[in-house]
């Protein structure tokens, strides 16, 4: 009777080993899935970082370009102010000439 008992014990042991192996495989598959998710997440964060750096560089160029444009506008404003002063002086001279012409004609 010991032979059937050892055969059934072997089957039980084999079933338990098979169940533990299946559990371990499941844990490993889940861990591999988690690892894959982390790798994908990491690669996306790297892409995001590169995209952010590129946008920052573009913004830096835009700021420099805006600074250059502001300097040009300041120069144009100065020139326009000089022209305005000149026009105002000319307008005053025109008034003087009109008065002198009026005096000559009357």
JSON list of N, CA, C and O in Angstrom, two decimals, residues 31-75:
[
{"chain": "A", "resi": 31, "resn": "UNK", "atom": "N", "xyz": [5.72, 41.83, -13.05]},
{"chain": "A", "resi": 31, "resn": "UNK", "atom": "CA", "xyz": [6.89, 42.68, -12.82]},
{"chain": "A", "resi": 31, "resn": "UNK", "atom": "C", "xyz": [7.46, 43.18, -14.14]},
{"chain": "A", "resi": 31, "resn": "UNK", "atom": "O", "xyz": [7.86, 44.34, -14.25]},
{"chain": "A", "resi": 32, "resn": "UNK", "atom": "N", "xyz": [7.50, 42.31, -15.14]},
{"chain": "A", "resi": 32, "resn": "UNK", "atom": "CA", "xyz": [7.99, 42.72, -16.45]},
{"chain": "A", "resi": 32, "resn": "UNK", "atom": "C", "xyz": [7.09, 43.79, -17.06]},
{"chain": "A", "resi": 32, "resn": "UNK", "atom": "O", "xyz": [7.57, 44.76, -17.65]},
{"chain": "A", "resi": 33, "resn": "UNK", "atom": "N", "xyz": [5.78, 43.62, -16.88]},
{"chain": "A", "resi": 33, "resn": "UNK", "atom": "CA", "xyz": [4.83, 44.64, -17.35]},
{"chain": "A", "resi": 33, "resn": "UNK", "atom": "C", "xyz": [5.06, 45.98, -16.67]},
{"chain": "A", "resi": 33, "resn": "UNK", "atom": "O", "xyz": [5.07, 47.03, -17.31]},
{"chain": "A", "resi": 34, "resn": "UNK", "atom": "N", "xyz": [5.27, 45.94, -15.36]},
{"chain": "A", "resi": 34, "resn": "UNK", "atom": "CA", "xyz": [5.54, 47.17, -14.62]},
{"chain": "A", "resi": 34, "resn": "UNK", "atom": "C", "xyz": [6.84, 47.81, -15.08]},
{"chain": "A", "resi": 34, "resn": "UNK", "atom": "O", "xyz": [6.92, 49.03, -15.24]},
{"chain": "A", "resi": 35, "resn": "UNK", "atom": "N", "xyz": [7.84, 46.99, -15.30]},
{"chain": "A", "resi": 35, "resn": "UNK", "atom": "CA", "xyz": [9.12, 47.50, -15.78]},
{"chain": "A", "resi": 35, "resn": "UNK", "atom": "C", "xyz": [8.95, 48.15, -17.16]},
{"chain": "A", "resi": 35, "resn": "UNK", "atom": "O", "xyz": [9.48, 49.24, -17.40]},
{"chain": "A", "resi": 36, "resn": "UNK", "atom": "N", "xyz": [8.21, 47.50, -18.03]},
{"chain": "A", "resi": 36, "resn": "UNK", "atom": "CA", "xyz": [7.97, 48.06, -19.37]},
{"chain": "A", "resi": 36, "resn": "UNK", "atom": "C", "xyz": [7.25, 49.40, -19.27]},
{"chain": "A", "resi": 36, "resn": "UNK", "atom": "O", "xyz": [7.59, 50.35, -19.98]},
{"chain": "A", "resi": 37, "resn": "UNK", "atom": "N", "xyz": [6.27, 49.48, -18.37]},
{"chain": "A", "resi": 37, "resn": "UNK", "atom": "CA", "xyz": [5.55, 50.75, -18.18]},
{"chain": "A", "resi": 37, "resn": "UNK", "atom": "C", "xyz": [6.50, 51.85, -17.72]},
{"chain": "A", "resi": 37, "resn": "UNK", "atom": "O", "xyz": [6.44, 52.98, -18.19]},
{"chain": "A", "resi": 38, "resn": "UNK", "atom": "N", "xyz": [7.38, 51.50, -16.78]},
{"chain": "A", "resi": 38, "resn": "UNK", "atom": "CA", "xyz": [8.34, 52.49, -16.28]},
{"chain": "A", "resi": 38, "resn": "UNK", "atom": "C", "xyz": [9.31, 52.93, -17.37]},
{"chain": "A", "resi": 38, "resn": "UNK", "atom": "O", "xyz": [9.66, 54.11, -17.45]},
{"chain": "A", "resi": 39, "resn": "UNK", "atom": "N", "xyz": [9.73, 51.99, -18.20]},
{"chain": "A", "resi": 39, "resn": "UNK", "atom": "CA", "xyz": [10.64, 52.34, -19.30]},
{"chain": "A", "resi": 39, "resn": "UNK", "atom": "C", "xyz": [9.96, 53.27, -20.27]},
{"chain": "A", "resi": 39, "resn": "UNK", "atom": "O", "xyz": [10.53, 54.28, -20.70]},
{"chain": "A", "resi": 40, "resn": "UNK", "atom": "N", "xyz": [8.72, 52.94, -20.63]},
{"chain": "A", "resi": 40, "resn": "UNK", "atom": "CA", "xyz": [7.96, 53.80, -21.55]},
{"chain": "A", "resi": 40, "resn": "UNK", "atom": "C", "xyz": [7.75, 55.17, -20.92]},
{"chain": "A", "resi": 40, "resn": "UNK", "atom": "O", "xyz": [7.92, 56.20, -21.57]},
{"chain": "A", "resi": 41, "resn": "UNK", "atom": "N", "xyz": [7.40, 55.18, -19.65]},
{"chain": "A", "resi": 41, "resn": "UNK", "atom": "CA", "xyz": [7.18, 56.44, -18.95]},
{"chain": "A", "resi": 41, "resn": "UNK", "atom": "C", "xyz": [8.48, 57.25, -18.94]},
{"chain": "A", "resi": 41, "resn": "UNK", "atom": "O", "xyz": [8.47, 58.46, -19.17]},
{"chain": "A", "resi": 42, "resn": "UNK", "atom": "N", "xyz": [9.60, 56.57, -18.69]},
{"chain": "A", "resi": 42, "resn": "UNK", "atom": "CA", "xyz": [10.89, 57.25, -18.68]},
{"chain": "A", "resi": 42, "resn": "UNK", "atom": "C", "xyz": [11.25, 57.81, -20.04]},
{"chain": "A", "resi": 42, "resn": "UNK", "atom": "O", "xyz": [11.74, 58.92, -20.15]},
{"chain": "A", "resi": 43, "resn": "UNK", "atom": "N", "xyz": [10.97, 57.07, -21.09]},
{"chain": "A", "resi": 43, "resn": "UNK", "atom": "CA", "xyz": [11.29, 57.56, -22.43]},
{"chain": "A", "resi": 43, "resn": "UNK", "atom": "C", "xyz": [10.40, 58.73, -22.80]},
{"chain": "A", "resi": 43, "resn": "UNK", "atom": "O", "xyz": [10.82, 59.67, -23.44]},
{"chain": "A", "resi": 44, "resn": "UNK", "atom": "N", "xyz": [9.14, 58.70, -22.35]},
{"chain": "A", "resi": 44, "resn": "UNK", "atom": "CA", "xyz": [8.25, 59.83, -22.62]},
{"chain": "A", "resi": 44, "resn": "UNK", "atom": "C", "xyz": [8.69, 61.06, -21.85]},
{"chain": "A", "resi": 44, "resn": "UNK", "atom": "O", "xyz": [8.63, 62.17, -22.35]},
{"chain": "A", "resi": 45, "resn": "UNK", "atom": "N", "xyz": [9.17, 60.87, -20.62]},
{"chain": "A", "resi": 45, "resn": "UNK", "atom": "CA", "xyz": [9.65, 62.02, -19.86]},
{"chain": "A", "resi": 45, "resn": "UNK", "atom": "C", "xyz": [10.89, 62.59, -20.52]},
{"chain": "A", "resi": 45, "resn": "UNK", "atom": "O", "xyz": [11.09, 63.80, -20.51]},
{"chain": "A", "resi": 46, "resn": "UNK", "atom": "N", "xyz": [11.72, 61.74, -21.11]},
{"chain": "A", "resi": 46, "resn": "UNK", "atom": "CA", "xyz": [12.88, 62.23, -21.83]},
{"chain": "A", "resi": 46, "resn": "UNK", "atom": "C", "xyz": [12.45, 63.03, -23.05]},
{"chain": "A", "resi": 46, "resn": "UNK", "atom": "O", "xyz": [13.02, 64.09, -23.33]},
{"chain": "A", "resi": 47, "resn": "UNK", "atom": "N", "xyz": [11.44, 62.53, -23.77]},
{"chain": "A", "resi": 47, "resn": "UNK", "atom": "CA", "xyz": [10.91, 63.27, -24.92]},
{"chain": "A", "resi": 47, "resn": "UNK", "atom": "C", "xyz": [10.35, 64.61, -24.47]},
{"chain": "A", "resi": 47, "resn": "UNK", "atom": "O", "xyz": [10.57, 65.63, -25.11]},
{"chain": "A", "resi": 48, "resn": "UNK", "atom": "N", "xyz": [9.63, 64.60, -23.35]},
{"chain": "A", "resi": 48, "resn": "UNK", "atom": "CA", "xyz": [9.06, 65.83, -22.83]},
{"chain": "A", "resi": 48, "resn": "UNK", "atom": "C", "xyz": [10.16, 66.81, -22.45]},
{"chain": "A", "resi": 48, "resn": "UNK", "atom": "O", "xyz": [10.06, 68.01, -22.74]},
{"chain": "A", "resi": 49, "resn": "UNK", "atom": "N", "xyz": [11.20, 66.30, -21.83]},
{"chain": "A", "resi": 49, "resn": "UNK", "atom": "CA", "xyz": [12.33, 67.16, -21.46]},
{"chain": "A", "resi": 49, "resn": "UNK", "atom": "C", "xyz": [12.99, 67.76, -22.69]},
{"chain": "A", "resi": 49, "resn": "UNK", "atom": "O", "xyz": [13.30, 68.96, -22.72]},
{"chain": "A", "resi": 50, "resn": "UNK", "atom": "N", "xyz": [13.20, 66.96, -23.73]},
{"chain": "A", "resi": 50, "resn": "UNK", "atom": "CA", "xyz": [13.80, 67.47, -24.96]},
{"chain": "A", "resi": 50, "resn": "UNK", "atom": "C", "xyz": [12.90, 68.51, -25.62]},
{"chain": "A", "resi": 50, "resn": "UNK", "atom": "O", "xyz": [13.37, 69.54, -26.09]},
{"chain": "A", "resi": 51, "resn": "UNK", "atom": "N", "xyz": [11.60, 68.24, -25.62]},
{"chain": "A", "resi": 51, "resn": "UNK", "atom": "CA", "xyz": [10.64, 69.18, -26.20]},
{"chain": "A", "resi": 51, "resn": "UNK", "atom": "C", "xyz": [10.66, 70.50, -25.42]},
{"chain": "A", "resi": 51, "resn": "UNK", "atom": "O", "xyz": [10.65, 71.58, -26.01]},
{"chain": "A", "resi": 52, "resn": "UNK", "atom": "N", "xyz": [10.72, 70.41, -24.10]},
{"chain": "A", "resi": 52, "resn": "UNK", "atom": "CA", "xyz": [10.76, 71.60, -23.26]},
{"chain": "A", "resi": 52, "resn": "UNK", "atom": "C", "xyz": [12.04, 72.39, -23.50]},
{"chain": "A", "resi": 52, "resn": "UNK", "atom": "O", "xyz": [12.01, 73.62, -23.59]},
{"chain": "A", "resi": 53, "resn": "UNK", "atom": "N", "xyz": [13.17, 71.70, -23.61]},
{"chain": "A", "resi": 53, "resn": "UNK", "atom": "CA", "xyz": [14.44, 72.38, -23.87]},
{"chain": "A", "resi": 53, "resn": "UNK", "atom": "C", "xyz": [14.42, 73.09, -25.22]},
{"chain": "A", "resi": 53, "resn": "UNK", "atom": "O", "xyz": [14.90, 74.22, -25.35]},
{"chain": "A", "resi": 54, "resn": "UNK", "atom": "N", "xyz": [13.84, 72.42, -26.22]},
{"chain": "A", "resi": 54, "resn": "UNK", "atom": "CA", "xyz": [13.75, 73.03, -27.55]},
{"chain": "A", "resi": 54, "resn": "UNK", "atom": "C", "xyz": [12.86, 74.27, -27.50]},
{"chain": "A", "resi": 54, "resn": "UNK", "atom": "O", "xyz": [13.21, 75.31, -28.06]},
{"chain": "A", "resi": 55, "resn": "UNK", "atom": "N", "xyz": [11.74, 74.18, -26.82]},
{"chain": "A", "resi": 55, "resn": "UNK", "atom": "CA", "xyz": [10.84, 75.33, -26.69]},
{"chain": "A", "resi": 55, "resn": "UNK", "atom": "C", "xyz": [11.51, 76.47, -25.94]},
{"chain": "A", "resi": 55, "resn": "UNK", "atom": "O", "xyz": [11.33, 77.64, -26.27]},
{"chain": "A", "resi": 56, "resn": "UNK", "atom": "N", "xyz": [12.29, 76.11, -24.92]},
{"chain": "A", "resi": 56, "resn": "UNK", "atom": "CA", "xyz": [13.01, 77.14, -24.15]},
{"chain": "A", "resi": 56, "resn": "UNK", "atom": "C", "xyz": [14.00, 77.87, -25.05]},
{"chain": "A", "resi": 56, "resn": "UNK", "atom": "O", "xyz": [14.12, 79.09, -25.00]},
{"chain": "A", "resi": 57, "resn": "UNK", "atom": "N", "xyz": [14.71, 77.10, -25.88]},
{"chain": "A", "resi": 57, "resn": "UNK", "atom": "CA", "xyz": [15.67, 77.72, -26.80]},
{"chain": "A", "resi": 57, "resn": "UNK", "atom": "C", "xyz": [14.95, 78.63, -27.79]},
{"chain": "A", "resi": 57, "resn": "UNK", "atom": "O", "xyz": [15.44, 79.73, -28.10]},
{"chain": "A", "resi": 58, "resn": "UNK", "atom": "N", "xyz": [13.80, 78.21, -28.27]},
{"chain": "A", "resi": 58, "resn": "UNK", "atom": "CA", "xyz": [13.03, 79.05, -29.18]},
{"chain": "A", "resi": 58, "resn": "UNK", "atom": "C", "xyz": [12.56, 80.32, -28.47]},
{"chain": "A", "resi": 58, "resn": "UNK", "atom": "O", "xyz": [12.57, 81.41, -29.06]},
{"chain": "A", "resi": 59, "resn": "UNK", "atom": "N", "xyz": [12.15, 80.18, -27.21]},
{"chain": "A", "resi": 59, "resn": "UNK", "atom": "CA", "xyz": [11.72, 81.35, -26.46]},
{"chain": "A", "resi": 59, "resn": "UNK", "atom": "C", "xyz": [12.88, 82.32, -26.23]},
{"chain": "A", "resi": 59, "resn": "UNK", "atom": "O", "xyz": [12.70, 83.54, -26.28]},
{"chain": "A", "resi": 60, "resn": "UNK", "atom": "N", "xyz": [14.05, 81.76, -26.00]},
{"chain": "A", "resi": 60, "resn": "UNK", "atom": "CA", "xyz": [15.23, 82.61, -25.80]},
{"chain": "A", "resi": 60, "resn": "UNK", "atom": "C", "xyz": [15.50, 83.42, -27.06]},
{"chain": "A", "resi": 60, "resn": "UNK", "atom": "O", "xyz": [15.78, 84.62, -27.00]},
{"chain": "A", "resi": 61, "resn": "UNK", "atom": "N", "xyz": [15.38, 82.78, -28.23]},
{"chain": "A", "resi": 61, "resn": "UNK", "atom": "CA", "xyz": [15.56, 83.49, -29.49]},
{"chain": "A", "resi": 61, "resn": "UNK", "atom": "C", "xyz": [14.50, 84.58, -29.64]},
{"chain": "A", "resi": 61, "resn": "UNK", "atom": "O", "xyz": [14.81, 85.70, -30.06]},
{"chain": "A", "resi": 62, "resn": "UNK", "atom": "N", "xyz": [13.25, 84.25, -29.29]},
{"chain": "A", "resi": 62, "resn": "UNK", "atom": "CA", "xyz": [12.17, 85.23, -29.40]},
{"chain": "A", "resi": 62, "resn": "UNK", "atom": "C", "xyz": [12.42, 86.43, -28.49]},
{"chain": "A", "resi": 62, "resn": "UNK", "atom": "O", "xyz": [12.17, 87.58, -28.88]},
{"chain": "A", "resi": 63, "resn": "UNK", "atom": "N", "xyz": [12.93, 86.18, -27.29]},
{"chain": "A", "resi": 63, "resn": "UNK", "atom": "CA", "xyz": [13.23, 87.27, -26.36]},
{"chain": "A", "resi": 63, "resn": "UNK", "atom": "C", "xyz": [14.35, 88.15, -26.92]},
{"chain": "A", "resi": 63, "resn": "UNK", "atom": "O", "xyz": [14.26, 89.39, -26.89]},
{"chain": "A", "resi": 64, "resn": "UNK", "atom": "N", "xyz": [15.38, 87.54, -27.46]},
{"chain": "A", "resi": 64, "resn": "UNK", "atom": "CA", "xyz": [16.49, 88.31, -28.05]},
{"chain": "A", "resi": 64, "resn": "UNK", "atom": "C", "xyz": [15.99, 89.12, -29.23]},
{"chain": "A", "resi": 64, "resn": "UNK", "atom": "O", "xyz": [16.37, 90.30, -29.40]},
{"chain": "A", "resi": 65, "resn": "UNK", "atom": "N", "xyz": [15.15, 88.52, -30.04]},
{"chain": "A", "resi": 65, "resn": "UNK", "atom": "CA", "xyz": [14.59, 89.22, -31.20]},
{"chain": "A", "resi": 65, "resn": "UNK", "atom": "C", "xyz": [13.72, 90.39, -30.75]},
{"chain": "A", "resi": 65, "resn": "UNK", "atom": "O", "xyz": [13.80, 91.48, -31.32]},
{"chain": "A", "resi": 66, "resn": "UNK", "atom": "N", "xyz": [12.94, 90.18, -29.71]},
{"chain": "A", "resi": 66, "resn": "UNK", "atom": "CA", "xyz": [12.10, 91.26, -29.18]},
{"chain": "A", "resi": 66, "resn": "UNK", "atom": "C", "xyz": [12.97, 92.39, -28.62]},
{"chain": "A", "resi": 66, "resn": "UNK", "atom": "O", "xyz": [12.65, 93.57, -28.79]},
{"chain": "A", "resi": 67, "resn": "UNK", "atom": "N", "xyz": [14.05, 92.03, -27.98]},
{"chain": "A", "resi": 67, "resn": "UNK", "atom": "CA", "xyz": [14.97, 93.02, -27.43]},
{"chain": "A", "resi": 67, "resn": "UNK", "atom": "C", "xyz": [15.56, 93.88, -28.55]},
{"chain": "A", "resi": 67, "resn": "UNK", "atom": "O", "xyz": [15.63, 95.11, -28.45]},
{"chain": "A", "resi": 68, "resn": "UNK", "atom": "N", "xyz": [15.97, 93.22, -29.63]},
{"chain": "A", "resi": 68, "resn": "UNK", "atom": "CA", "xyz": [16.51, 93.94, -30.79]},
{"chain": "A", "resi": 68, "resn": "UNK", "atom": "C", "xyz": [15.46, 94.87, -31.38]},
{"chain": "A", "resi": 68, "resn": "UNK", "atom": "O", "xyz": [15.75, 96.03, -31.70]},
{"chain": "A", "resi": 69, "resn": "UNK", "atom": "N", "xyz": [14.23, 94.37, -31.50]},
{"chain": "A", "resi": 69, "resn": "UNK", "atom": "CA", "xyz": [13.15, 95.21, -32.04]},
{"chain": "A", "resi": 69, "resn": "UNK", "atom": "C", "xyz": [12.86, 96.40, -31.13]},
{"chain": "A", "resi": 69, "resn": "UNK", "atom": "O", "xyz": [12.59, 97.50, -31.63]},
{"chain": "A", "resi": 70, "resn": "UNK", "atom": "N", "xyz": [12.92, 96.20, -29.82]},
{"chain": "A", "resi": 70, "resn": "UNK", "atom": "CA", "xyz": [12.70, 97.31, -28.89]},
{"chain": "A", "resi": 70, "resn": "UNK", "atom": "C", "xyz": [13.78, 98.38, -29.04]},
{"chain": "A", "resi": 70, "resn": "UNK", "atom": "O", "xyz": [13.49, 99.59, -29.01]},
{"chain": "A", "resi": 71, "resn": "UNK", "atom": "N", "xyz": [15.02, 97.96, -29.22]},
{"chain": "A", "resi": 71, "resn": "UNK", "atom": "CA", "xyz": [16.11, 98.93, -29.43]},
{"chain": "A", "resi": 71, "resn": "UNK", "atom": "C", "xyz": [15.88, 99.73, -30.70]},
{"chain": "A", "resi": 71, "resn": "UNK", "atom": "O", "xyz": [16.08, 100.95, -30.74]},
{"chain": "A", "resi": 72, "resn": "UNK", "atom": "N", "xyz": [15.44, 99.04, -31.76]},
{"chain": "A", "resi": 72, "resn": "UNK", "atom": "CA", "xyz": [15.14, 99.73, -33.02]},
{"chain": "A", "resi": 72, "resn": "UNK", "atom": "C", "xyz": [13.99, 100.72, -32.83]},
{"chain": "A", "resi": 72, "resn": "UNK", "atom": "O", "xyz": [14.03, 101.84, -33.36]},
{"chain": "A", "resi": 73, "resn": "UNK", "atom": "N", "xyz": [12.98, 100.30, -32.10]},
{"chain": "A", "resi": 73, "resn": "UNK", "atom": "CA", "xyz": [11.84, 101.19, -31.85]},
{"chain": "A", "resi": 73, "resn": "UNK", "atom": "C", "xyz": [12.26, 102.41, -31.05]},
{"chain": "A", "resi": 73, "resn": "UNK", "atom": "O", "xyz": [11.78, 103.53, -31.29]},
{"chain": "A", "resi": 74, "resn": "UNK", "atom": "N", "xyz": [13.16, 102.23, -30.08]},
{"chain": "A", "resi": 74, "resn": "UNK", "atom": "CA", "xyz": [13.65, 103.36, -29.30]},
{"chain": "A", "resi": 74, "resn": "UNK", "atom": "C", "xyz": [14.40, 104.34, -30.20]},
{"chain": "A", "resi": 74, "resn": "UNK", "atom": "O", "xyz": [14.24, 105.56, -30.08]},
{"chain": "A", "resi": 75, "resn": "UNK", "atom": "N", "xyz": [15.19, 103.82, -31.11]},
{"chain": "A", "resi": 75, "resn": "UNK", "atom": "CA", "xyz": [15.94, 104.67, -32.04]},
{"chain": "A", "resi": 75, "resn": "UNK", "atom": "C", "xyz": [14.97, 105.42, -32.95]},
{"chain": "A", "resi": 75, "resn": "UNK", "atom": "O", "xyz": [15.12, 106.64, -33.18]}
]
